[in-house]
Amino acid sequence: MKQAVHFGAGNIGRGFIGALFSQSGYHVTFVDIADEIINQLNEEKHYQVLLAADEQESMTIENVSGLNNLKQENEVIEAIKQADFLTTAIGPNILPRIAPLIAKGLAARADAGINEKLYVIACENQISATDLLKGYIMEHLDSDVNLACVSFLNSAVDRIVPIQNNQGSLDVLVEPYHEWVVETTEDIPHIEGMKIVPELAPFIERKLFTVNTGHAVIAYFGYLGGKETIDQTLADDEIYKQVQATLRETGAYLINRYDLNPNEHQKYIDKIIGRFQNAHLNDGVTRVGRSPIRKLGPEDRLVRPALQAQKAGLSYTNLAKAIAAALMFDHREDEEAVKLQEIIQENGVAYALKEVCGLEESSDLAAEILKQYEALKK
């Protein structure tokens, strides 16, 4: 049977990427450090993916198993040797941690003279995530290891998977919509739900600066407004208008950068906001807003489009306001939120903008964010 190794047995791994491989006739080996999930996968050998819709559909995901990468290193290496695909959905910050083990697996394939192609795809909310992963892997590979039979392919992924209330079950609730775009000119094996494109940049930036930016804006303004869920937040007319205004700014940059059709892009924005309004997801603002330091990074969903808009001479006022709202996310159960507030309290907002967002205080964008921050505090 065709084999896929997927790092990350969480809800996104099981409910999205792993599910598509299973539906495409692959056995999926999930690699994770969560013993409970790994043991359940090996005992039950299947789970349900439930679609969050009025008429809740479900599909059975079979041919799955699990390995603990901390306790079963040799087994993971053997699985990589046999794999046709190796994918991740663990978060960009975790990629350096799994790279040494993946490097051992690739070296083992080379030593064994395996000539079948292996496709490596990091399915993360990060531009060029697979390139990053490849870089981490190469740090742990001898220069003479032959990677001629390994292709590293960048991708963009999009599916909302809320916090689950499944009480220890492997079953996963997901939204019906999903998009998985992979950049390559190679003729690669067909995977259900995977779209192949020769250039990824327009797709990944459109997704990151519409879906991820929009989601974050809703979460941070919803949190400030005392809302509990994303759909409840969008029911607030003022926040709804704020989200629309912010996505018009990211949209203006995307249209200018990639020559997108303005009417078609507005339809895309409307479709994305409609997805966020899905009450069946019951998606909490604190889940969507979590890890604000990462989300305020210079290459991430808020600061990068604001910087690009500024460089292009376009409006970025609403993006600046969204960044200011993110700086005020002080959810005590979120480690990064606590750390962010400590940075601000000890050193000030201007310091946080430089330290977290990479923005000099003298920049026009930093000045606008500081202005919006003070206005929101009032």
PDB file of N, CA and C in Angstrom, residues 220 223-224 292 296 321-331 337 340-341 344 349 372-378:
ATOM      1  N   TYR A 220      -8.948  39.375  17.708  1.00  0.00           N
ATOM      2  CA  TYR A 220      -8.416  40.395  18.608  1.00  0.00           C
ATOM      3  C   TYR A 220      -9.440  41.469  18.939  1.00  0.00           C
ATOM      4  N   TYR A 223     -11.975  39.749  21.233  1.00  0.00           N
ATOM      5  CA  TYR A 223     -11.457  39.630  22.602  1.00  0.00           C
ATOM      6  C   TYR A 223     -11.609  40.955  23.346  1.00  0.00           C
ATOM      7  N   LEU A 224     -11.239  42.048  22.689  1.00  0.00           N
ATOM      8  CA  LEU A 224     -11.378  43.362  23.323  1.00  0.00           C
ATOM      9  C   LEU A 224     -12.834  43.696  23.600  1.00  0.00           C
ATOM     10  N   PRO A 292       0.139  35.383  20.036  1.00  0.00           N
ATOM     11  CA  PRO A 292       0.197  36.703  19.381  1.00  0.00           C
ATOM     12  C   PRO A 292       1.605  37.131  18.979  1.00  0.00           C
ATOM     13  N   LEU A 296       2.353  38.391  15.277  1.00  0.00           N
ATOM     14  CA  LEU A 296       2.800  39.770  15.080  1.00  0.00           C
ATOM     15  C   LEU A 296       4.202  39.830  14.462  1.00  0.00           C
ATOM     16  N   LYS A 321      -4.479  49.417  13.099  1.00  0.00           N
ATOM     17  CA  LYS A 321      -5.425  49.282  14.210  1.00  0.00           C
ATOM     18  C   LYS A 321      -5.529  47.827  14.661  1.00  0.00           C
ATOM     19  N   ALA A 322      -5.494  46.905  13.705  1.00  0.00           N
ATOM     20  CA  ALA A 322      -5.548  45.475  14.036  1.00  0.00           C
ATOM     21  C   ALA A 322      -4.287  45.046  14.796  1.00  0.00           C
ATOM     22  N   ILE A 323      -3.142  45.569  14.389  1.00  0.00           N
ATOM     23  CA  ILE A 323      -1.890  45.260  15.094  1.00  0.00           C
ATOM     24  C   ILE A 323      -1.966  45.784  16.528  1.00  0.00           C
ATOM     25  N   ALA A 324      -2.510  46.991  16.682  1.00  0.00           N
ATOM     26  CA  ALA A 324      -2.676  47.558  18.023  1.00  0.00           C
ATOM     27  C   ALA A 324      -3.583  46.682  18.879  1.00  0.00           C
ATOM     28  N   ALA A 325      -4.661  46.172  18.277  1.00  0.00           N
ATOM     29  CA  ALA A 325      -5.575  45.290  19.018  1.00  0.00           C
ATOM     30  C   ALA A 325      -4.863  43.997  19.424  1.00  0.00           C
ATOM     31  N   ALA A 326      -4.021  43.477  18.532  1.00  0.00           N
ATOM     32  CA  ALA A 326      -3.264  42.257  18.855  1.00  0.00           C
ATOM     33  C   ALA A 326      -2.304  42.493  20.011  1.00  0.00           C
ATOM     34  N   LEU A 327      -1.726  43.701  20.078  1.00  0.00           N
ATOM     35  CA  LEU A 327      -0.810  44.040  21.170  1.00  0.00           C
ATOM     36  C   LEU A 327      -1.527  44.086  22.517  1.00  0.00           C
ATOM     37  N   MET A 328      -2.849  44.188  22.484  1.00  0.00           N
ATOM     38  CA  MET A 328      -3.637  44.275  23.723  1.00  0.00           C
ATOM     39  C   MET A 328      -4.223  42.921  24.132  1.00  0.00           C
ATOM     40  N   PHE A 329      -3.897  41.866  23.387  1.00  0.00           N
ATOM     41  CA  PHE A 329      -4.404  40.526  23.695  1.00  0.00           C
ATOM     42  C   PHE A 329      -3.671  40.004  24.933  1.00  0.00           C
ATOM     43  N   ASP A 330      -4.350  39.987  26.064  1.00  0.00           N
ATOM     44  CA  ASP A 330      -3.708  39.640  27.339  1.00  0.00           C
ATOM     45  C   ASP A 330      -4.323  38.409  28.002  1.00  0.00           C
ATOM     46  N   HIS A 331      -4.747  37.456  27.171  1.00  0.00           N
ATOM     47  CA  HIS A 331      -5.369  36.236  27.691  1.00  0.00           C
ATOM     48  C   HIS A 331      -4.380  35.487  28.587  1.00  0.00           C
ATOM     49  N   ALA A 337       0.809  35.454  25.035  1.00  0.00           N
ATOM     50  CA  ALA A 337       0.085  36.672  25.415  1.00  0.00           C
ATOM     51  C   ALA A 337       0.642  37.234  26.712  1.00  0.00           C
ATOM     52  N   LEU A 340       4.041  38.752  25.940  1.00  0.00           N
ATOM     53  CA  LEU A 340       3.883  40.008  25.209  1.00  0.00           C
ATOM     54  C   LEU A 340       3.543  41.152  26.149  1.00  0.00           C
ATOM     55  N   GLN A 341       2.619  40.909  27.075  1.00  0.00           N
ATOM     56  CA  GLN A 341       2.240  41.958  28.023  1.00  0.00           C
ATOM     57  C   GLN A 341       3.396  42.318  28.949  1.00  0.00           C
ATOM     58  N   ILE A 344       5.627  44.666  27.023  1.00  0.00           N
ATOM     59  CA  ILE A 344       5.038  46.005  26.933  1.00  0.00           C
ATOM     60  C   ILE A 344       5.124  46.732  28.274  1.00  0.00           C
ATOM     61  N   VAL A 349       5.363  50.056  24.419  1.00  0.00           N
ATOM     62  CA  VAL A 349       4.821  49.541  23.158  1.00  0.00           C
ATOM     63  C   VAL A 349       5.819  49.702  22.024  1.00  0.00           C
ATOM     64  N   GLN A 372      -2.999  54.260  17.097  1.00  0.00           N
ATOM     65  CA  GLN A 372      -4.189  53.405  17.214  1.00  0.00           C
ATOM     66  C   GLN A 372      -4.235  52.703  18.573  1.00  0.00           C
ATOM     67  N   TYR A 373      -3.088  52.349  19.094  1.00  0.00           N
ATOM     68  CA  TYR A 373      -3.006  51.701  20.418  1.00  0.00           C
ATOM     69  C   TYR A 373      -3.547  52.621  21.487  1.00  0.00           C
ATOM     70  N   GLU A 374      -3.125  53.868  21.468  1.00  0.00           N
ATOM     71  CA  GLU A 374      -3.590  54.826  22.458  1.00  0.00           C
ATOM     72  C   GLU A 374      -5.096  55.071  22.330  1.00  0.00           C
ATOM     73  N   ALA A 375      -5.581  55.100  21.089  1.00  0.00           N
ATOM     74  CA  ALA A 375      -7.022  55.315  20.870  1.00  0.00           C
ATOM     75  C   ALA A 375      -7.826  54.131  21.398  1.00  0.00           C
ATOM     76  N   LEU A 376      -7.327  52.912  21.182  1.00  0.00           N
ATOM     77  CA  LEU A 376      -8.038  51.717  21.673  1.00  0.00           C
ATOM     78  C   LEU A 376      -8.031  51.664  23.199  1.00  0.00           C
ATOM     79  N   LYS A 377      -6.946  52.088  23.821  1.00  0.00           N
ATOM     80  CA  LYS A 377      -6.873  52.083  25.282  1.00  0.00           C
ATOM     81  C   LYS A 377      -7.941  52.989  25.883  1.00  0.00           C
ATOM     82  N   LYS A 378      -8.261  54.060  25.183  1.00  0.00           N
ATOM     83  CA  LYS A 378      -9.268  54.999  25.699  1.00  0.00           C
ATOM     84  C   LYS A 378     -10.677  54.452  25.536  1.00  0.00           C
TER      85      LYS A 378
END
